[in-house]
Coordinates of N, CA, C and O in Angstrom, one line a residue:
X1 N 19.8 -16.7 21.9 CA 19.0 -17.5 20.9 C 20.4 -18.0 20.2 O 20.6 -17.5 19.3
X2 N 21.0 -19.0 20.8 CA 22.1 -19.6 20.2 C 21.8 -20.3 18.6 O 20.8 -21.5 18.7
X3 N 22.8 -20.4 18.3 CA 22.4 -20.7 16.6 C 21.5 -21.0 15.8 O 21.1 -21.5 14.9
X4 N 20.4 -19.9 15.8 CA 19.3 -19.0 15.6 C 19.6 -17.7 15.0 O 19.8 -16.7 15.1
X5 N 19.5 -17.8 13.7 CA 20.1 -16.9 12.8 C 18.2 -15.9 12.6 O 17.4 -16.7 12.1
X6 N 18.5 -14.1 12.6 CA 17.2 -13.5 12.2 C 17.8 -12.5 10.9 O 18.3 -12.2 11.5
X7 N 17.0 -12.2 9.9 CA 17.3 -11.7 9.1 C 16.1 -11.2 8.4 O 15.2 -12.0 7.9
X8 N 16.4 -10.4 7.0 CA 15.5 -10.1 6.2 C 15.1 -11.3 4.9 O 16.1 -11.9 4.9
X9 N 13.6 -11.4 5.0 CA 13.0 -12.4 3.8 C 13.7 -11.6 2.7 O 13.5 -10.4 2.4
X10 N 14.1 -12.3 1.8 CA 14.4 -11.7 0.1 C 14.1 -12.4 -0.9 O 13.1 -13.3 -0.7
X11 N 14.2 -11.9 -1.8 CA 13.1 -12.3 -3.4 C 13.4 -13.6 -3.3 O 12.5 -14.5 -2.9
X12 N 14.1 -14.2 -3.3 CA 14.4 -15.9 -3.4 C 14.1 -16.5 -2.1 O 14.3 -18.3 -2.4
X13 N 13.8 -16.0 -1.0 CA 13.3 -16.5 -0.2 C 11.9 -17.2 0.1 O 11.5 -17.6 0.7
X14 N 11.5 -16.5 -0.6 CA 9.7 -16.2 -0.7 C 8.8 -17.6 -1.1 O 8.3 -17.9 -0.6
X15 N 9.8 -18.2 -1.7 CA 9.0 -19.9 -2.1 C 8.8 -20.5 -1.6 O 8.1 -21.4 -1.2
X16 N 9.7 -20.5 0.0 CA 9.8 -21.4 0.8 C 9.0 -19.8 2.1 O 8.1 -21.2 2.9
X17 N 8.9 -19.1 2.3 CA 8.4 -18.3 3.5 C 7.3 -18.2 3.8 O 6.4 -18.5 4.2
X18 N 6.6 -17.9 2.1 CA 4.6 -17.9 1.4 C 4.3 -19.3 2.3 O 3.1 -19.1 3.3
X19 N 4.9 -20.2 1.2 CA 3.5 -21.6 2.3 C 3.9 -21.6 3.3 O 3.0 -22.9 4.1
X20 N 5.2 -21.4 4.2 CA 5.5 -21.6 5.6 C 4.1 -20.6 6.1 O 3.3 -21.1 7.2
X21 N 4.1 -19.5 5.8 CA 3.1 -18.7 6.1 C 1.5 -19.1 6.4 O 0.7 -18.8 7.0
X22 N 1.5 -19.7 5.1 CA 0.1 -20.0 4.6 C -0.1 -21.3 5.4 O -1.6 -21.5 5.9
X23 N 0.7 -22.4 5.7 CA 0.6 -22.9 6.6 C 0.0 -22.5 7.9 O -0.9 -23.7 8.6
X24 N 0.8 -22.2 8.7 CA 0.6 -21.3 10.1 C -1.0 -20.7 9.9 O -1.5 -21.4 11.2
X25 N -0.9 -20.4 9.0 CA -2.3 -19.6 9.3 C -3.9 -20.4 9.1 O -4.5 -20.5 10.0
X26 N -3.5 -21.7 8.1 CA -4.6 -22.7 8.4 C -4.2 -23.8 9.5 O -5.4 -23.5 9.8
X27 N -3.4 -23.5 10.0 CA -3.3 -24.6 11.3 C -4.3 -23.4 12.6 O -4.7 -23.5 13.1
X28 N -3.6 -22.1 12.4 CA -4.5 -21.5 13.2 C -5.5 -20.6 13.1 O -6.3 -20.6 14.7
X29 N -6.3 -20.4 11.9 CA -7.5 -20.0 11.9 C -8.1 -20.9 11.2 O -8.5 -20.9 9.6
X30 N -8.4 -22.8 11.4 CA -8.8 -23.6 10.8 C -10.5 -22.9 10.1 O -10.6 -23.8 9.3
X31 N -10.8 -22.2 10.6 CA -12.3 -21.4 10.6 C -12.2 -20.9 9.2 O -13.4 -20.5 8.5
X32 N -11.0 -20.3 8.8 CA -11.0 -19.9 8.0 C -11.2 -20.4 6.3 O -10.5 -21.4 6.3
X33 N -11.8 -19.9 5.3 CA -11.4 -20.8 3.9 C -10.1 -20.9 3.4 O -9.4 -19.5 3.4
X34 N -9.6 -21.8 3.7 CA -8.4 -21.6 3.2 C -7.5 -21.6 1.5 O -6.0 -21.0 1.3
X35 N -8.7 -21.3 0.6 CA -8.5 -21.0 -0.7 C -8.5 -19.5 -0.6 O -8.0 -19.3 -1.8
X36 N -8.9 -18.7 0.0 CA -9.1 -17.2 0.5 C -7.9 -16.5 0.7 O -7.7 -16.7 1.9
X37 N -6.9 -16.4 0.0 CA -5.5 -15.9 0.5 C -5.7 -14.6 0.8 O -6.4 -13.6 0.0
X38 N -5.3 -13.8 1.7 CA -5.8 -12.6 2.1 C -4.9 -11.9 1.5 O -3.7 -12.1 0.9
X39 N -5.1 -10.6 1.2 CA -3.9 -9.6 0.0 C -3.0 -8.8 0.5 O -2.2 -9.2 -0.7
X40 N -2.7 -9.2 1.9 CA -1.3 -9.0 2.2 C -0.4 -10.1 1.6 O 0.3 -9.8 1.0
X41 N -1.0 -11.3 1.6 CA 0.0 -12.4 1.5 C -0.4 -12.7 -0.2 O 1.0 -13.2 -0.5
X42 N -1.3 -12.3 -1.1 CA -1.0 -12.0 -2.7 C -0.1 -11.2 -3.3 O 0.3 -11.6 -4.2
X43 N 0.0 -10.3 -2.2 CA 1.0 -9.0 -3.0 C 2.2 -9.2 -1.7 O 2.8 -8.2 -1.4
X44 N 2.4 -10.1 -1.4 CA 3.4 -10.6 -0.4 C 4.5 -9.3 -0.6 O 5.1 -8.6 0.0
X45 N 5.0 -9.4 -2.1 CA 6.6 -9.2 -2.4 C 6.3 -7.7 -2.2 O 7.5 -6.7 -1.7
X46 N 5.0 -6.9 -2.9 CA 5.1 -5.7 -3.2 C 4.9 -5.1 -1.4 O 5.6 -4.3 -1.2
X47 N 4.0 -5.7 -0.6 CA 3.8 -4.7 0.5 C 4.6 -4.8 1.9 O 5.1 -4.1 2.3
X48 N 5.7 -6.4 1.6 CA 6.6 -6.5 2.7 C 8.2 -6.2 2.4 O 9.0 -6.5 2.8
X49 N 8.3 -6.7 1.1 CA 9.7 -6.2 0.6 C 9.9 -5.0 -0.6 O 11.2 -4.8 0.2
X50 N 9.6 -4.7 -1.0 CA 9.3 -3.5 -1.9 C 9.0 -2.4 -1.3 O 9.3 -1.1 -1.5
X51 N 7.9 -2.5 -0.6 CA 7.4 -1.1 0.1 C 8.7 -0.9 1.3 O 9.2 -0.9 1.8
X52 N 8.8 1.0 1.0 CA 9.3 1.3 1.9 C 9.2 1.3 3.9 O 10.1 1.5 4.1
X53 N 7.9 0.9 4.1 CA 7.8 0.9 5.0 C 7.5 -0.4 5.7 O 7.1 -0.9 6.8
X54 N 7.7 -1.7 4.2 CA 7.5 -2.9 4.7 C 8.8 -3.5 5.3 O 9.5 -3.5 4.7
X55 N 8.2 -4.8 6.0 CA 10.0 -5.8 6.0 C 8.8 -7.0 6.7 O 7.9 -7.4 7.1
X56 N 10.0 -7.8 6.0 CA 9.7 -9.3 6.6 C 10.8 -10.2 7.1 O 11.4 -9.8 6.4
X57 N 10.8 -10.7 8.1 CA 11.6 -11.6 8.7 C 11.7 -12.4 9.1 O 10.3 -13.3 9.0
X58 N 12.7 -13.8 9.2 CA 12.7 -14.8 9.6 C 13.7 -15.4 10.2 O 15.2 -15.0 10.4
X59 N 13.6 -16.1 10.8 CA 14.4 -17.0 11.9 C 14.8 -18.5 11.4 O 13.8 -19.4 11.2
X60 N 16.0 -18.7 11.6 CA 16.5 -20.4 11.1 C 17.5 -20.4 11.7 O 18.1 -19.9 12.2
X61 N 17.0 -21.8 11.6 CA 18.1 -22.6 12.7 C 19.9 -22.8 11.9 O 19.4 -21.9 10.8
X62 N 21.0 -23.2 12.5 CA 22.2 -23.0 11.8 C 22.2 -24.4 10.5 O 22.8 -23.8 9.7
X63 N 20.7 -24.7 11.0 CA 20.8 -25.8 9.8 C 19.9 -25.4 8.3 O 19.8 -25.9 7.2
X64 N 19.7 -24.0 8.4 CA 18.6 -23.1 7.5 C 17.0 -24.0 7.8 O 16.6 -23.3 7.0
X65 N 16.9 -24.4 8.7 CA 15.2 -24.5 9.2 C 14.8 -23.7 9.7 O 14.7 -22.6 10.8
X66 N 13.7 -22.5 8.9 CA 12.9 -22.3 9.2 C 11.6 -21.9 10.2 O 11.5 -23.3 10.2
X67 N 11.7 -21.8 11.5 CA 11.7 -21.8 12.7 C 10.6 -20.7 12.9 O 9.7 -20.6 13.6
X68 N 10.4 -19.4 12.5 CA 9.4 -18.4 12.8 C 9.7 -17.5 11.6 O 10.8 -17.0 11.2
X69 N 8.9 -16.2 12.0 CA 8.6 -14.8 10.7 C 7.7 -13.9 11.4 O 6.8 -14.4 12.5
X70 N 7.7 -12.8 11.1 CA 6.9 -11.5 11.6 C 7.2 -10.7 10.7 O 8.4 -10.3 9.7
X71 N 6.5 -10.2 10.1 CA 6.2 -8.7 9.1 C 5.5 -7.4 9.7 O 5.3 -7.5 10.9
X72 N 6.3 -6.7 9.1 CA 4.9 -5.5 9.1 C 4.7 -4.4 7.4 O 6.2 -5.2 6.5
X73 N 3.6 -4.0 7.5 CA 3.5 -3.2 6.5 C 2.9 -1.8 6.9 O 2.0 -2.0 7.8
X74 N 2.8 -1.5 5.3 CA 2.2 0.2 6.0 C 0.7 -0.3 6.2 O 0.3 -1.0 5.5
X75 N 0.4 0.1 7.1 CA -1.3 0.4 8.0 C -2.6 0.9 6.9 O -2.2 2.1 6.5
X76 N -3.3 0.1 6.1 CA -3.9 0.9 5.5 C -5.8 1.2 5.9 O -6.6 1.1 5.5
X77 N -5.5 1.5 7.5 CA -6.9 2.6 7.8 C -7.8 1.2 7.5 O -8.9 2.2 7.3
X78 N -8.0 0.1 7.5 CA -8.8 -0.6 7.4 C -10.1 -0.8 8.7 O -11.4 -1.4 8.6
X79 N -9.6 -0.5 9.5 CA -10.7 -0.2 11.0 C -10.9 1.0 11.3 O -10.2 2.1 11.8
X80 N -11.9 1.6 10.2 CA -12.3 3.0 10.7 C -12.9 3.3 11.7 O -12.5 4.7 12.0
X81 N -13.4 2.6 12.4 CA -13.6 2.7 13.5 C -12.4 3.6 14.8 O -12.4 4.1 15.7
X82 N -11.1 2.8 14.3 CA -9.9 2.9 15.2 C -9.1 4.7 15.6 O -9.2 5.2 13.9
X83 N -9.4 4.7 16.2 CA -8.4 6.6 16.2 C -6.7 6.3 15.7 O -6.2 6.7 16.7
X84 N -6.8 6.3 14.8 CA -5.2 6.3 14.2 C -5.0 7.3 13.3 O -5.7 7.5 12.5
X85 N -4.2 8.5 13.8 CA -4.3 9.6 13.0 C -3.3 9.3 11.5 O -2.9 7.8 11.4
X86 N -2.9 10.2 11.4 CA -1.3 10.4 10.3 C -0.5 10.2 10.3 O 0.9 9.7 9.7
X87 N 0.6 9.9 11.8 CA 1.7 9.6 12.2 C 2.0 8.4 11.3 O 1.1 7.4 10.6
X88 N 3.5 8.1 10.6 CA 3.7 7.1 10.2 C 3.5 5.6 10.7 O 4.1 5.7 11.8
X89 N 2.3 5.0 10.5 CA 1.9 4.1 11.1 C 2.0 2.6 10.5 O 1.4 2.6 8.8
X90 N 2.9 1.7 10.7 CA 2.8 0.3 9.9 C 1.9 -0.5 11.0 O 1.9 -0.9 12.5
X91 N 1.6 -2.2 9.8 CA 0.9 -3.1 11.2 C 1.4 -3.8 11.0 O 2.3 -4.7 10.3
X92 N 2.0 -4.6 12.3 CA 2.6 -5.7 12.7 C 1.8 -7.0 12.2 O 0.9 -7.3 12.7
X93 N 2.4 -7.6 11.6 CA 1.9 -8.8 11.0 C 2.5 -10.2 11.0 O 4.1 -10.2 11.1
X94 N 1.9 -11.5 11.2 CA 2.7 -12.6 10.4 C 3.2 -13.3 11.5 O 4.4 -13.8 11.1
X95 N 3.3 -13.2 13.0 CA 4.4 -13.3 13.8 C 4.1 -15.3 14.3 O 2.7 -15.5 14.8
X96 N 4.5 -16.0 13.7 CA 4.3 -17.2 13.8 C 5.5 -17.6 14.0 O 7.0 -17.6 13.8
X97 N 5.7 -18.3 15.0 CA 7.2 -19.0 15.9 C 6.7 -20.9 15.6 O 5.4 -21.3 16.4
X98 N 7.6 -21.5 15.5 CA 7.6 -23.0 15.4 C 7.1 -23.7 16.4 O 8.0 -23.3 17.8
X99 N 6.3 -24.4 17.3 CA 5.8 -24.7 18.3 C 6.4 -25.4 19.3 O 7.1 -24.9 20.3
X100 N 8.1 -25.9 18.7 CA 9.5 -26.3 19.1 C 10.0 -25.1 20.2 O 10.6 -25.5 20.5
X101 N 10.0 -24.2 19.4 CA 10.6 -22.6 20.1 C 10.1 -22.0 20.7 O 10.1 -20.8 20.5
X102 N 8.8 -22.0 20.4 CA 7.9 -21.2 21.7 C 8.3 -21.1 22.9 O 8.7 -22.3 23.7
X103 N 8.3 -20.2 23.5 CA 8.3 -20.0 25.1 C 9.7 -20.3 25.5 O 10.4 -20.3 26.5
X104 N 10.5 -19.8 24.5 CA 12.3 -19.6 24.3 C 12.6 -18.2 24.0 O 13.7 -18.0 24.4
X105 N 11.8 -17.1 23.4 CA 12.4 -16.0 23.2 C 12.5 -15.7 21.7 O 12.8 -14.7 21.5
X106 N 12.0 -16.7 21.4 CA 12.0 -16.6 19.9 C 11.1 -15.3 19.3 O 11.4 -14.5 18.4
X107 N 10.2 -15.6 19.7 CA 9.1 -14.1 19.6 C 9.3 -12.9 19.7 O 9.2 -12.4 19.0
X108 N 9.9 -12.9 21.0 CA 10.8 -11.7 21.6 C 11.4 -10.8 20.6 O 11.9 -9.6 20.2
X109 N 12.2 -11.9 20.7 CA 13.6 -11.5 19.7 C 13.2 -11.2 18.0 O 13.8 -9.9 17.5
X110 N 12.4 -11.8 17.8 CA 11.8 -11.4 16.2 C 11.4 -9.8 16.4 O 11.4 -9.3 15.7
X111 N 10.1 -9.7 17.4 CA 9.4 -8.0 17.5 C 10.8 -7.6 17.7 O 10.9 -6.3 17.2
X112 N 11.6 -7.9 18.5 CA 12.6 -6.8 18.5 C 13.9 -6.2 17.8 O 13.9 -4.8 17.7
X113 N 13.8 -7.0 16.4 CA 14.5 -6.8 16.2 C 13.7 -6.2 14.6 O 14.5 -5.2 13.9
X114 N 12.4 -6.5 14.8 CA 11.5 -6.0 13.6 C 11.3 -4.4 14.4 O 11.4 -3.8 13.4
X115 N 11.1 -4.1 15.5 CA 11.3 -2.9 16.0 C 12.4 -2.1 15.7 O 12.6 -1.2 15.0
X116 N 13.5 -2.4 15.9 CA 14.6 -2.1 15.0 C 14.6 -1.1 13.4 O 15.2 0.0 13.4
X117 N 14.2 -2.4 13.0 CA 13.8 -2.0 11.8 C 12.9 -1.0 11.5 O 13.2 0.1 10.5
X118 N 12.1 -0.9 11.9 CA 10.6 0.3 12.1 C 11.5 1.4 12.7 O 11.1 2.6 11.9
X119 N 11.8 1.7 13.6 CA 13.4 2.6 14.1 C 14.1 3.2 12.9 O 14.0 4.1 12.7
X120 N 14.6 2.1 12.3 CA 15.2 2.6 11.0 C 14.0 3.5 10.0 O 15.1 4.1 9.4
X121 N 13.0 2.8 9.8 CA 12.8 3.4 8.7 C 11.7 4.4 9.6 O 11.2 5.3 9.0
X122 N 12.3 4.7 10.5 CA 11.4 6.2 10.7 C 10.0 6.3 11.2 O 8.8 7.1 11.2
X123 N 9.5 4.2 11.8 CA 8.0 4.4 11.6 C 7.4 4.9 13.0 O 8.2 5.0 14.0
X124 N 6.3 5.5 13.8 CA 6.2 6.1 14.9 C 5.2 5.6 15.5 O 5.1 5.7 16.8
X125 N 4.3 4.5 14.7 CA 3.3 3.8 15.5 C 3.5 2.5 15.1 O 3.4 2.3 13.5
X126 N 3.1 1.2 15.8 CA 3.0 -0.1 15.6 C 1.6 -0.1 15.7 O 1.8 -0.5 17.1
X127 N 0.7 -0.8 15.0 CA -0.3 -1.6 15.2 C -0.6 -3.0 14.9 O 0.2 -3.5 13.8
X128 N -1.5 -3.2 15.8 CA -2.2 -4.7 15.5 C -2.8 -5.2 15.8 O -3.7 -4.1 17.1
X129 N -3.3 -6.0 15.2 CA -4.7 -7.0 15.8 C -4.0 -8.5 16.3 O -3.5 -8.9 15.5
X130 N -5.1 -8.7 17.4 CA -4.9 -10.2 17.6 C -6.3 -10.6 18.1 O -7.5 -10.2 18.4
X131 N -6.7 -11.6 18.8 CA -8.0 -12.5 18.7 C -7.6 -12.7 20.4 O -6.6 -14.0 20.6
X132 N -8.7 -13.5 21.1 CA -8.6 -13.8 22.7 C -8.7 -15.4 22.2 O -8.0 -15.9 23.6
X133 N -8.9 -16.3 21.5 CA -8.5 -17.4 20.9 C -7.2 -17.8 20.6 O -7.2 -19.5 20.8
X134 N -6.5 -16.8 20.5 CA -5.0 -17.2 20.2 C -4.1 -17.4 21.8 O -3.7 -16.1 21.9
X135 N -4.0 -18.4 22.2 CA -3.6 -18.5 24.0 C -2.3 -17.7 23.8 O -1.5 -18.0 22.9
X136 N -2.6 -17.0 24.6 CA -1.2 -16.2 25.2 C -0.8 -15.1 24.4 O 0.1 -14.4 24.8
X137 N -1.3 -14.9 23.0 CA -0.9 -13.8 22.1 C -1.3 -12.4 23.2 O -0.1 -11.6 22.7
X138 N -2.4 -11.9 23.2 CA -2.7 -10.7 24.5 C -1.8 -10.7 25.1 O -0.9 -9.0 24.9
X139 N -1.3 -11.6 26.1 CA -0.3 -11.1 27.0 C 1.1 -10.7 26.5 O 1.9 -9.9 27.4
X140 N 1.4 -11.6 25.1 CA 2.9 -11.4 24.3 C 2.8 -10.0 24.1 O 4.3 -9.4 24.6
X141 N 2.2 -9.4 23.6 CA 2.5 -8.1 23.0 C 1.6 -7.0 23.8 O 2.7 -6.3 23.9
X142 N 1.1 -7.3 25.2 CA 1.1 -6.4 26.3 C 2.5 -6.5 27.1 O 3.2 -5.1 27.1
X143 N 3.6 -7.4 26.8 CA 4.9 -8.0 27.5 C 5.7 -6.7 26.8 O 7.3 -6.1 27.1
X144 N 5.7 -6.8 25.3 CA 6.4 -6.3 24.0 C 6.1 -4.2 24.3 O 7.1 -3.8 23.5
X145 N 4.6 -4.1 25.5 CA 4.9 -2.6 25.5 C 3.9 -2.0 24.6 O 3.3 -1.4 24.8
X146 N 3.0 -2.8 24.1 CA 1.8 -2.4 23.0 C 0.7 -2.2 24.2 O 0.8 -2.5 25.4
X147 N -0.2 -1.4 24.1 CA -1.4 -1.1 24.8 C -2.5 -1.2 23.9 O -2.6 -1.0 22.8
X148 N -3.7 -1.3 24.7 CA -4.8 -1.6 24.2 C -5.4 -0.5 23.5 O -5.7 0.3 25.0
X149 N -6.2 -1.1 22.1 CA -7.1 0.6 22.3 C -8.3 0.4 22.2 O -9.1 0.9 22.2
X150 N -9.0 -0.8 21.7 CA -10.5 -1.6 21.7 C -10.7 -3.1 21.4 O -9.5 -3.9 20.8
X151 N -11.1 -3.5 21.9 CA -12.0 -4.9 21.8 C -13.1 -4.7 21.6 O -14.1 -4.1 21.8
X152 N -13.4 -5.6 19.9 CA -14.8 -5.4 19.6 C -14.8 -6.6 18.9 O -14.2 -7.2 18.1
X153 N -16.3 -6.9 18.5 CA -16.2 -7.9 17.5 C -16.0 -7.4 15.9 O -16.9 -6.0 15.4
X154 N -15.3 -8.2 15.2 CA -15.0 -7.6 13.5 C -15.3 -8.8 13.1 O -14.9 -10.0 12.7
X155 N -16.7 -9.0 12.5 CA -17.1 -9.7 11.5 C -16.9 -11.0 11.9 O -16.6 -12.1 11.3
X156 N -17.4 -11.3 12.8 CA -17.7 -12.4 13.6 C -16.5 -13.0 14.8 O -16.0 -13.9 15.4
X157 N -15.2 -12.0 14.8 CA -14.0 -12.5 15.6 C -14.4 -11.7 16.6 O -14.0 -9.8 16.4
X158 N -14.2 -11.9 17.5 CA -13.6 -10.9 18.8 C -12.0 -10.3 18.6 O -11.2 -11.2 18.3
X159 N -11.7 -9.1 18.2 CA -10.7 -9.0 18.0 C -9.8 -8.0 19.1 O -11.0 -7.0 19.6
X160 N -8.9 -8.0 19.3 CA -8.1 -6.8 20.2 C -7.0 -6.1 19.1 O -6.4 -6.5 18.7
X161 N -7.6 -4.6 19.4 CA -6.8 -3.9 18.5 C -5.8 -3.4 19.7 O -6.4 -2.8 20.4
X162 N -4.5 -2.9 18.9 CA -3.7 -2.4 19.9 C -2.4 -1.5 19.3 O -2.1 -1.7 18.1
X163 N -1.9 -1.1 19.9 CA -0.8 -0.1 19.4 C 0.2 0.1 20.3 O 0.4 0.0 21.3
X164 N 1.6 0.1 19.6 CA 3.1 0.9 20.6 C 3.2 2.9 19.5 O 3.5 1.4 18.5
X165 N 3.5 3.4 20.5 CA 4.0 4.7 20.0 C 5.4 4.3 20.3 O 5.8 4.2 21.2
X166 N 6.6 4.3 19.0 CA 8.1 4.0 19.0 C 8.6 4.9 20.0 O 9.4 4.6 20.9
X167 N 7.9 5.9 19.9 CA 9.3 7.3 20.7 C 8.8 7.2 21.7 O 9.9 7.3 22.9
X168 N 7.8 6.4 22.5 CA 7.5 6.7 23.9 C 8.1 5.1 24.5 O 8.1 4.8 25.9
X169 N 7.6 4.0 23.2 CA 8.5 3.1 24.0 C 10.6 3.2 24.2 O 10.8 2.6 24.9
X170 N 11.0 4.6 23.0 CA 12.5 4.4 23.8 C 12.4 5.3 24.8 O 13.2 5.2 25.9
X171 N 11.2 5.9 25.4 CA 11.1 6.7 26.8 C 11.0 5.9 28.0 O 11.8 5.8 29.1
X172 N 10.7 4.7 27.9 CA 10.2 3.8 28.6 C 11.5 3.0 28.7 O 12.1 3.0 30.0
X173 N 12.3 2.7 27.8 CA 13.6 2.0 28.2 C 14.7 2.9 28.6 O 15.3 2.6 29.8
X174 N 14.5 4.4 28.5 CA 15.7 4.8 29.2 C 14.9 5.1 30.7 O 15.8 5.1 31.4
X175 N 13.7 5.1 30.5 CA 13.1 4.8 32.7 C 14.0 4.0 33.3 O 14.2 4.1 34.3
X176 N 13.3 2.9 32.2 CA 13.9 1.5 33.2 C 15.6 1.7 33.1 O 15.9 1.1 34.4
X177 N 16.3 2.0 32.4 CA 17.7 2.4 32.7 C 18.1 3.1 33.6 O 19.1 2.9 34.8
X178 N 17.3 4.5 34.0 CA 17.4 5.3 34.9 C 17.3 4.8 36.4 O 18.3 4.8 37.6
X179 N 16.3 4.3 36.2 CA 15.7 3.1 37.5 C 16.5 2.2 37.9 O 17.1 2.1 39.2
X180 N 17.0 1.4 37.5 CA 18.0 0.2 37.5 C 19.5 1.2 37.9 O 20.3 0.6 38.9
X181 N 19.6 1.9 37.4 CA 20.6 3.0 37.9 C 20.7 3.8 39.1 O 21.5 3.3 40.4
X182 N 19.5 4.4 39.0 CA 19.4 4.7 40.8 C 19.2 3.7 41.9 O 19.7 4.0 42.6
X183 N 18.7 2.2 41.6 CA 18.2 1.5 42.8 C 19.9 0.9 42.5 O 19.8 0.4 44.3
X184 N 20.8 1.3 42.2 CA 22.5 0.6 42.7 C 23.1 1.9 43.0 O 23.8 1.4 43.9
X185 N 22.2 2.8 43.4 CA 23.4 3.4 44.4 C 23.3 3.5 45.8 O 22.1 3.5 46.4
X186 N 24.3 3.1 46.6 CA 24.3 3.0 47.9 C 23.7 4.0 48.3 O 23.9 5.4 48.5
X187 N 23.0 3.8 49.4 CA 22.4 5.2 50.6 C 23.7 5.2 51.7 O 23.5 4.6 52.2

């Protein structure tokens, strides 16, 4: 990603990042009341910037233009039907990439940076949910290593629940490296 920087959102960035996120949310979910601000965005600094499990990353061009974001926050167990045990779990949330930068690898890069932060924070499980009407979202998360947990209606929205066990992700990377090395050995 040439000339694009990805780094943590700091308190001084919130005045620009939060409206960016709210605007993206309005565009992706026009069926939702734009005046109903989700609780994670109402408590943005507490949940994403000050919490030990939280983080929010931003991507900017060399000119400082905000072109993408992603966050994680402590999972609040609001879906009691999911089989999520007491492992250190965060929810991946708010991956938004400017349409001009989609299919450039920016979403993957944002997620990989967030995964690095999760490892540093000793997070064991990443949880997320997405929806089938978000074109390509399910396939994107599968490519990132997430696995389907459940697909069901949640308050009138078909919802895809997914998880990624961080230690299993590391094992997959090691296995891939071994396979690549083995494949290059002449017979």
